[in-house]
């Protein structure tokens, strides 16, 4: 993970496959603009956009500028032409079919000419901002055209977006294809949750403080609850979601990243390999999931933020009898010395009561009741809540004596809020990821074995669900906290979920 982000990366070309797509305009280009603000763009940068539609370089550039300007305006900001020119001084659009060799021949010529003109040292970052069905093809075509080979001193790197496969087998096949043409050190598999400051901060909290690590284990922790709740629905992505569902969309990637950050052993250094090795080790310790550990749900109509919301089955491009899950909750056990017997409860879903992502660590109760008025069962337990988004914060809940003549206890909180302490520069969450890739730091990217281990954990559930239709779908109202079966999952262990708010 790049320390204080001061040095600009080496000059290079960034080739964006999917230049006209959503990701390019919403995240990649704004992230480059924000990097320019911090002086963290390469001194010489050439952007090459590849896509199948007809466009001139000028049209491509202007469309991206307009979109950026509009987005900035919405947040009361104005586009700064100096910063924009740092991003846009060399932008070339190449019309081409991702599946045709001809595109890569043209790209090769264009890269050679651009490099000669701008002296980019042969450095190229290929960004696959395309539908996942193109990942393997693009990697293979780059390889066959000789574009993936690193030259003396010059780098060739590839960013791969999510979803990385649909199950263990397809993830393995995709890894095998990428690794046929590129080395692991050239491949940057993105999980955008790792671009979030609050997620990166979990490592700082745990490993840069003497306070937490000694209590971060089964002796002190009762259980962990990880929630990634969204109140939005599927936002017009019916075609994608019908093939994907909540489990594939969120669990082996985003939720498991949160689990890994919380549960991994301390690495020997902040070096990428040291951290990734510890994460991979943690995944290997996860107990295979059984169907009894997992609950699925699908939203019905309801009220979200006081507005009526339609049922999932009524969304565009969704089958009226769809059995795709929009909610999943599970109980995960990690079989290692630190976590044996400490369940990790995970849940994620669309159209829930609120947008709320948090990791809540519940500590064991005080062992006996010192206070006659309050029996130990009634004492609130202590919680450490890492609030990932929104209202990013870290909150510690503990018991305190309520002022007054009697010894009455009350649960109180100490809170650190990011926005109170830090002046935050505008960010879309891709800045660190792109910057780290440009400087060759793979800490925040997923290694092949990690991705496969994560799919391996959910594989029995994917297989089990494929063979049995869910009963009672839809089973939760839009705007609620999810299906009641999710509550039963914790009630079985004598526990309950925190409120989603
Ligand atoms: C994406 C999923 O990877 O993450 C979406 O495909 C989800 O379905 C999104 O809404 C959540 O990301 P964030 O950053 O908005 O919490």
Short mmCIF file of N, CA, C and O in Angstrom, two decimals, residues 105-201:
data_model
loop_
_atom_site.label_atom_id
_atom_site.label_comp_id
_atom_site.label_asym_id
_atom_site.label_seq_id
_atom_site.Cartn_x
_atom_site.Cartn_y
_atom_site.Cartn_z
N UNK A 105 -3.38 -5.04 -33.38
CA UNK A 105 -2.31 -4.64 -34.29
C UNK A 105 -2.27 -3.10 -34.34
O UNK A 105 -1.23 -2.48 -34.21
N UNK A 106 -3.47 -2.54 -34.48
CA UNK A 106 -3.55 -1.07 -34.51
C UNK A 106 -3.08 -0.48 -33.18
O UNK A 106 -2.39 0.54 -33.14
N UNK A 107 -3.47 -1.15 -32.11
CA UNK A 107 -3.09 -0.66 -30.78
C UNK A 107 -1.57 -0.69 -30.63
O UNK A 107 -0.95 0.24 -30.10
N UNK A 108 -0.99 -1.76 -31.11
CA UNK A 108 0.46 -1.90 -31.06
C UNK A 108 1.15 -0.72 -31.77
O UNK A 108 2.05 -0.08 -31.22
N UNK A 109 0.65 -0.43 -32.99
CA UNK A 109 1.24 0.68 -33.76
C UNK A 109 1.05 2.00 -33.03
O UNK A 109 1.96 2.82 -32.94
N UNK A 110 -0.17 2.17 -32.50
CA UNK A 110 -0.47 3.43 -31.81
C UNK A 110 0.41 3.60 -30.57
O UNK A 110 0.94 4.69 -30.30
N UNK A 111 0.57 2.52 -29.83
CA UNK A 111 1.40 2.60 -28.62
C UNK A 111 2.85 2.92 -28.98
O UNK A 111 3.51 3.74 -28.32
N UNK A 112 3.32 2.28 -30.05
CA UNK A 112 4.71 2.52 -30.44
C UNK A 112 4.90 3.98 -30.83
O UNK A 112 5.86 4.64 -30.40
N UNK A 113 3.96 4.51 -31.63
CA UNK A 113 4.07 5.90 -32.08
C UNK A 113 3.97 6.85 -30.88
O UNK A 113 4.75 7.82 -30.77
N UNK A 114 3.03 6.57 -29.99
CA UNK A 114 2.83 7.46 -28.83
C UNK A 114 4.07 7.45 -27.94
O UNK A 114 4.51 8.48 -27.44
N UNK A 115 4.62 6.27 -27.76
CA UNK A 115 5.78 6.15 -26.90
C UNK A 115 6.97 6.91 -27.49
O UNK A 115 7.71 7.60 -26.79
N UNK A 116 7.11 6.78 -28.80
CA UNK A 116 8.23 7.44 -29.48
C UNK A 116 8.09 8.97 -29.33
O UNK A 116 9.06 9.68 -29.01
N UNK A 117 6.88 9.42 -29.51
CA UNK A 117 6.61 10.86 -29.45
C UNK A 117 6.76 11.40 -28.02
O UNK A 117 7.27 12.49 -27.82
N UNK A 118 6.31 10.63 -27.06
CA UNK A 118 6.21 11.17 -25.70
C UNK A 118 7.19 10.58 -24.70
O UNK A 118 7.17 10.95 -23.54
N UNK A 119 7.96 9.63 -25.17
CA UNK A 119 8.98 9.04 -24.31
C UNK A 119 8.40 8.48 -23.01
O UNK A 119 8.65 8.98 -21.92
N UNK A 120 7.60 7.43 -23.16
CA UNK A 120 6.89 6.85 -22.02
C UNK A 120 7.61 5.63 -21.45
O UNK A 120 7.07 4.93 -20.59
N UNK A 121 8.79 5.38 -21.94
CA UNK A 121 9.62 4.29 -21.38
C UNK A 121 9.04 2.90 -21.59
O UNK A 121 9.41 1.96 -20.88
N UNK A 122 8.10 2.78 -22.52
CA UNK A 122 7.51 1.46 -22.78
C UNK A 122 6.49 1.03 -21.72
O UNK A 122 6.01 -0.10 -21.75
N UNK A 123 6.15 1.94 -20.81
CA UNK A 123 5.22 1.57 -19.73
C UNK A 123 3.77 1.64 -20.20
O UNK A 123 3.32 2.68 -20.70
N UNK A 124 3.05 0.55 -20.02
CA UNK A 124 1.64 0.56 -20.39
C UNK A 124 0.80 -0.14 -19.33
O UNK A 124 1.12 -1.24 -18.88
N UNK A 125 -0.29 0.53 -18.96
CA UNK A 125 -1.28 -0.08 -18.08
C UNK A 125 -2.53 -0.34 -18.92
O UNK A 125 -3.08 0.59 -19.50
N UNK A 126 -2.94 -1.60 -18.99
CA UNK A 126 -4.16 -1.94 -19.71
C UNK A 126 -5.28 -2.06 -18.69
O UNK A 126 -5.15 -2.79 -17.71
N UNK A 127 -6.35 -1.35 -18.91
CA UNK A 127 -7.45 -1.35 -17.96
C UNK A 127 -8.67 -1.99 -18.62
O UNK A 127 -9.19 -1.46 -19.59
N UNK A 128 -9.11 -3.12 -18.07
CA UNK A 128 -10.27 -3.80 -18.68
C UNK A 128 -11.55 -3.31 -18.01
O UNK A 128 -12.04 -3.91 -17.06
N UNK A 129 -12.06 -2.19 -18.51
CA UNK A 129 -13.30 -1.63 -17.98
C UNK A 129 -14.47 -2.12 -18.83
O UNK A 129 -15.26 -1.33 -19.36
N UNK A 130 -14.53 -3.42 -19.01
CA UNK A 130 -15.49 -4.04 -19.93
C UNK A 130 -16.28 -5.13 -19.20
O UNK A 130 -15.91 -5.53 -18.11
N UNK A 131 -17.32 -5.62 -19.88
CA UNK A 131 -18.08 -6.74 -19.31
C UNK A 131 -17.13 -7.93 -19.15
O UNK A 131 -16.22 -8.12 -19.97
N UNK A 132 -17.36 -8.71 -18.12
CA UNK A 132 -16.40 -9.77 -17.79
C UNK A 132 -16.24 -10.83 -18.88
O UNK A 132 -15.23 -11.51 -18.93
N UNK A 133 -17.23 -10.93 -19.78
CA UNK A 133 -17.08 -11.95 -20.83
C UNK A 133 -15.90 -11.65 -21.75
O UNK A 133 -15.43 -12.53 -22.48
N UNK A 134 -15.40 -10.41 -21.71
CA UNK A 134 -14.26 -10.05 -22.58
C UNK A 134 -12.90 -10.23 -21.90
O UNK A 134 -11.88 -10.11 -22.57
N UNK A 135 -12.87 -10.47 -20.59
CA UNK A 135 -11.59 -10.48 -19.87
C UNK A 135 -10.57 -11.44 -20.50
O UNK A 135 -9.44 -11.06 -20.81
N UNK A 136 -11.01 -12.69 -20.66
CA UNK A 136 -10.06 -13.70 -21.15
C UNK A 136 -9.63 -13.38 -22.57
O UNK A 136 -8.44 -13.47 -22.91
N UNK A 137 -10.59 -12.96 -23.40
CA UNK A 137 -10.27 -12.65 -24.80
C UNK A 137 -9.25 -11.53 -24.88
O UNK A 137 -8.26 -11.62 -25.62
N UNK A 138 -9.49 -10.45 -24.15
CA UNK A 138 -8.58 -9.30 -24.25
C UNK A 138 -7.18 -9.71 -23.78
O UNK A 138 -6.18 -9.40 -24.43
N UNK A 139 -7.12 -10.45 -22.67
CA UNK A 139 -5.80 -10.87 -22.17
C UNK A 139 -5.09 -11.73 -23.21
O UNK A 139 -3.90 -11.54 -23.49
N UNK A 140 -5.85 -12.65 -23.81
CA UNK A 140 -5.23 -13.54 -24.80
C UNK A 140 -4.76 -12.75 -26.01
O UNK A 140 -3.65 -12.95 -26.52
N UNK A 141 -5.60 -11.84 -26.47
CA UNK A 141 -5.23 -11.07 -27.67
C UNK A 141 -4.03 -10.16 -27.38
O UNK A 141 -3.17 -9.98 -28.24
N UNK A 142 -3.99 -9.59 -26.19
CA UNK A 142 -2.83 -8.76 -25.83
C UNK A 142 -1.57 -9.63 -25.85
O UNK A 142 -0.53 -9.23 -26.36
N UNK A 143 -1.71 -10.84 -25.29
CA UNK A 143 -0.58 -11.75 -25.23
C UNK A 143 -0.12 -12.14 -26.62
O UNK A 143 1.07 -12.06 -26.95
N UNK A 144 -1.09 -12.53 -27.46
CA UNK A 144 -0.74 -12.99 -28.81
C UNK A 144 -0.10 -11.87 -29.63
O UNK A 144 0.76 -12.11 -30.47
N UNK A 145 -0.54 -10.64 -29.38
CA UNK A 145 0.02 -9.51 -30.15
C UNK A 145 1.36 -9.05 -29.56
O UNK A 145 1.95 -8.08 -30.03
N UNK A 146 1.81 -9.71 -28.53
CA UNK A 146 3.11 -9.35 -27.92
C UNK A 146 3.01 -8.11 -27.05
O UNK A 146 4.01 -7.56 -26.59
N UNK A 147 1.77 -7.67 -26.78
CA UNK A 147 1.61 -6.42 -26.02
C UNK A 147 1.76 -6.61 -24.51
O UNK A 147 1.92 -5.64 -23.78
N UNK A 148 1.68 -7.87 -24.07
CA UNK A 148 1.75 -8.10 -22.62
C UNK A 148 3.18 -8.31 -22.13
O UNK A 148 3.42 -8.37 -20.93
N UNK A 149 4.11 -8.40 -23.08
CA UNK A 149 5.49 -8.71 -22.67
C UNK A 149 6.17 -7.45 -22.13
O UNK A 149 6.16 -6.40 -22.77
N UNK A 150 6.76 -7.56 -20.95
CA UNK A 150 7.43 -6.41 -20.36
C UNK A 150 8.78 -6.22 -21.06
O UNK A 150 9.51 -7.17 -21.24
N UNK A 151 9.07 -4.98 -21.38
CA UNK A 151 10.36 -4.72 -22.00
C UNK A 151 11.36 -4.34 -20.92
O UNK A 151 10.97 -4.17 -19.76
N UNK A 152 12.57 -4.22 -21.29
CA UNK A 152 13.65 -3.80 -20.38
C UNK A 152 13.22 -2.50 -19.68
O UNK A 152 13.03 -1.47 -20.32
N UNK A 153 12.99 -2.57 -18.41
CA UNK A 153 12.67 -1.33 -17.67
C UNK A 153 11.23 -0.87 -17.80
O UNK A 153 10.72 -0.15 -16.96
N UNK A 154 10.54 -1.23 -18.87
CA UNK A 154 9.17 -0.74 -19.06
C UNK A 154 8.17 -1.75 -18.52
O UNK A 154 8.37 -2.95 -18.68
N UNK A 155 7.10 -1.29 -17.89
CA UNK A 155 6.13 -2.25 -17.36
C UNK A 155 4.94 -2.44 -18.28
O UNK A 155 4.59 -1.56 -19.05
N UNK A 156 4.34 -3.60 -18.16
CA UNK A 156 3.05 -3.89 -18.80
C UNK A 156 2.17 -4.45 -17.71
O UNK A 156 2.50 -5.49 -17.12
N UNK A 157 1.11 -3.75 -17.35
CA UNK A 157 0.24 -4.23 -16.28
C UNK A 157 -1.21 -4.29 -16.76
O UNK A 157 -1.58 -3.55 -17.66
N UNK A 158 -1.97 -5.12 -16.10
CA UNK A 158 -3.35 -5.31 -16.51
C UNK A 158 -4.27 -5.19 -15.29
O UNK A 158 -4.07 -5.89 -14.30
N UNK A 159 -5.24 -4.29 -15.39
CA UNK A 159 -6.25 -4.20 -14.31
C UNK A 159 -7.49 -4.99 -14.74
O UNK A 159 -8.02 -4.78 -15.83
N UNK A 160 -7.92 -5.88 -13.88
CA UNK A 160 -9.12 -6.67 -14.15
C UNK A 160 -10.17 -6.27 -13.13
O UNK A 160 -9.92 -6.27 -11.93
N UNK A 161 -11.35 -5.98 -13.64
CA UNK A 161 -12.44 -5.57 -12.75
C UNK A 161 -13.21 -6.79 -12.27
O UNK A 161 -12.94 -7.93 -12.66
N UNK A 162 -14.18 -6.55 -11.46
CA UNK A 162 -15.08 -7.57 -10.97
C UNK A 162 -16.18 -7.78 -12.02
O UNK A 162 -16.50 -6.82 -12.71
N UNK A 163 -16.86 -8.88 -12.18
CA UNK A 163 -16.69 -10.10 -11.40
C UNK A 163 -15.55 -10.97 -11.95
O UNK A 163 -15.41 -11.11 -13.17
N UNK A 164 -14.76 -11.51 -11.03
CA UNK A 164 -13.68 -12.38 -11.45
C UNK A 164 -14.21 -13.81 -11.39
O UNK A 164 -14.07 -14.52 -10.41
N UNK A 165 -14.85 -14.24 -12.47
CA UNK A 165 -15.46 -15.58 -12.51
C UNK A 165 -16.84 -15.58 -11.87
O UNK A 165 -17.25 -14.58 -11.24
N UNK A 166 -17.53 -16.70 -12.06
CA UNK A 166 -18.89 -16.85 -11.50
C UNK A 166 -18.93 -17.96 -10.47
O UNK A 166 -19.93 -18.17 -9.79
N UNK A 167 -17.88 -18.72 -10.44
CA UNK A 167 -17.76 -19.81 -9.47
C UNK A 167 -16.28 -20.22 -9.48
O UNK A 167 -15.47 -19.62 -10.18
N UNK A 168 -15.99 -21.26 -8.71
CA UNK A 168 -14.59 -21.66 -8.59
C UNK A 168 -13.99 -22.06 -9.94
O UNK A 168 -12.89 -21.64 -10.30
N UNK A 169 -14.76 -22.82 -10.69
CA UNK A 169 -14.21 -23.32 -11.95
C UNK A 169 -13.91 -22.18 -12.92
O UNK A 169 -12.83 -22.12 -13.53
N UNK A 170 -14.86 -21.25 -13.06
CA UNK A 170 -14.63 -20.16 -14.02
C UNK A 170 -13.53 -19.21 -13.52
O UNK A 170 -12.77 -18.65 -14.32
N UNK A 171 -13.41 -19.05 -12.21
CA UNK A 171 -12.34 -18.20 -11.69
C UNK A 171 -10.98 -18.84 -11.96
O UNK A 171 -10.02 -18.17 -12.37
N UNK A 172 -10.94 -20.16 -11.80
CA UNK A 172 -9.68 -20.87 -12.10
C UNK A 172 -9.33 -20.75 -13.57
O UNK A 172 -8.19 -20.52 -13.93
N UNK A 173 -10.36 -20.91 -14.43
CA UNK A 173 -10.11 -20.84 -15.87
C UNK A 173 -9.61 -19.44 -16.24
O UNK A 173 -8.67 -19.30 -17.03
N UNK A 174 -10.21 -18.41 -15.65
CA UNK A 174 -9.79 -17.05 -15.96
C UNK A 174 -8.36 -16.81 -15.46
O UNK A 174 -7.53 -16.24 -16.19
N UNK A 175 -8.07 -17.27 -14.27
CA UNK A 175 -6.69 -17.14 -13.78
C UNK A 175 -5.71 -17.84 -14.71
O UNK A 175 -4.66 -17.30 -15.04
N UNK A 176 -6.09 -19.05 -15.13
CA UNK A 176 -5.19 -19.81 -15.99
C UNK A 176 -4.94 -19.05 -17.29
O UNK A 176 -3.81 -18.97 -17.78
N UNK A 177 -6.00 -18.44 -17.82
CA UNK A 177 -5.84 -17.70 -19.07
C UNK A 177 -4.95 -16.48 -18.87
O UNK A 177 -4.02 -16.24 -19.65
N UNK A 178 -5.21 -15.72 -17.81
CA UNK A 178 -4.38 -14.52 -17.57
C UNK A 178 -2.93 -14.92 -17.36
O UNK A 178 -2.01 -14.29 -17.89
N UNK A 179 -2.74 -16.00 -16.60
CA UNK A 179 -1.37 -16.39 -16.25
C UNK A 179 -0.64 -17.06 -17.41
O UNK A 179 0.58 -17.26 -17.36
N UNK A 180 -1.37 -17.37 -18.45
CA UNK A 180 -0.70 -17.89 -19.64
C UNK A 180 0.03 -16.76 -20.37
O UNK A 180 1.06 -16.96 -20.99
N UNK A 181 -0.54 -15.57 -20.28
CA UNK A 181 0.03 -14.45 -21.04
C UNK A 181 0.75 -13.42 -20.18
O UNK A 181 1.50 -12.60 -20.69
N UNK A 182 0.45 -13.42 -18.89
CA UNK A 182 1.08 -12.43 -18.01
C UNK A 182 1.57 -13.11 -16.74
O UNK A 182 1.07 -14.17 -16.36
N UNK A 183 2.51 -12.45 -16.07
CA UNK A 183 2.95 -12.98 -14.78
C UNK A 183 2.04 -12.41 -13.69
O UNK A 183 1.46 -11.34 -13.86
N UNK A 184 1.98 -13.12 -12.56
CA UNK A 184 1.11 -12.66 -11.45
C UNK A 184 1.43 -11.20 -11.10
O UNK A 184 0.55 -10.40 -10.80
N UNK A 185 2.71 -10.84 -11.14
CA UNK A 185 3.08 -9.48 -10.74
C UNK A 185 2.59 -8.41 -11.73
O UNK A 185 2.65 -7.23 -11.44
N UNK A 186 2.08 -8.85 -12.89
CA UNK A 186 1.55 -7.87 -13.85
C UNK A 186 0.03 -7.73 -13.73
O UNK A 186 -0.57 -6.89 -14.38
N UNK A 187 -0.60 -8.59 -12.92
CA UNK A 187 -2.06 -8.64 -12.89
C UNK A 187 -2.59 -7.96 -11.63
O UNK A 187 -2.21 -8.30 -10.51
N UNK A 188 -3.50 -7.01 -11.82
CA UNK A 188 -4.09 -6.24 -10.71
C UNK A 188 -5.59 -6.49 -10.70
O UNK A 188 -6.34 -5.91 -11.47
N UNK A 189 -6.02 -7.42 -9.81
CA UNK A 189 -7.45 -7.75 -9.73
C UNK A 189 -8.10 -6.80 -8.73
O UNK A 189 -7.76 -6.83 -7.55
N UNK A 190 -9.02 -6.00 -9.23
CA UNK A 190 -9.62 -4.96 -8.38
C UNK A 190 -10.78 -5.48 -7.55
O UNK A 190 -11.63 -6.21 -8.05
N UNK A 191 -10.79 -5.12 -6.28
CA UNK A 191 -12.00 -5.19 -5.47
C UNK A 191 -12.15 -3.78 -4.93
O UNK A 191 -11.36 -3.35 -4.09
N UNK A 192 -13.14 -3.06 -5.43
CA UNK A 192 -13.15 -1.62 -5.13
C UNK A 192 -13.34 -1.32 -3.63
O UNK A 192 -13.09 -0.21 -3.19
N UNK A 193 -13.78 -2.32 -2.84
CA UNK A 193 -13.89 -2.08 -1.40
C UNK A 193 -12.52 -1.76 -0.80
O UNK A 193 -12.42 -1.05 0.19
N UNK A 194 -11.47 -2.31 -1.41
CA UNK A 194 -10.13 -2.04 -0.89
C UNK A 194 -9.65 -0.63 -1.23
O UNK A 194 -8.62 -0.18 -0.74
N UNK A 195 -10.41 0.07 -2.07
CA UNK A 195 -10.09 1.47 -2.36
C UNK A 195 -10.66 2.38 -1.28
O UNK A 195 -10.36 3.58 -1.23
N UNK A 196 -11.51 1.85 -0.42
CA UNK A 196 -12.15 2.69 0.60
C UNK A 196 -11.18 2.94 1.75
O UNK A 196 -10.61 2.01 2.29
N UNK A 197 -11.05 4.19 2.12
CA UNK A 197 -10.13 4.57 3.20
C UNK A 197 -10.43 3.79 4.48
O UNK A 197 -9.53 3.36 5.19
N UNK A 198 -11.72 3.66 4.77
CA UNK A 198 -12.11 3.01 6.03
C UNK A 198 -11.71 1.53 6.04
O UNK A 198 -11.46 0.97 7.10
N UNK A 199 -11.68 0.93 4.86
CA UNK A 199 -11.29 -0.48 4.79
C UNK A 199 -9.77 -0.58 4.96
O UNK A 199 -9.26 -1.40 5.72
N UNK A 200 -9.04 0.32 4.29
CA UNK A 200 -7.58 0.32 4.46
C UNK A 200 -7.21 0.61 5.92
O UNK A 200 -6.22 0.12 6.43
N UNK A 201 -8.05 1.41 6.56
CA UNK A 201 -7.72 1.80 7.93
C UNK A 201 -7.85 0.65 8.94
O UNK A 201 -7.33 0.73 10.05
#
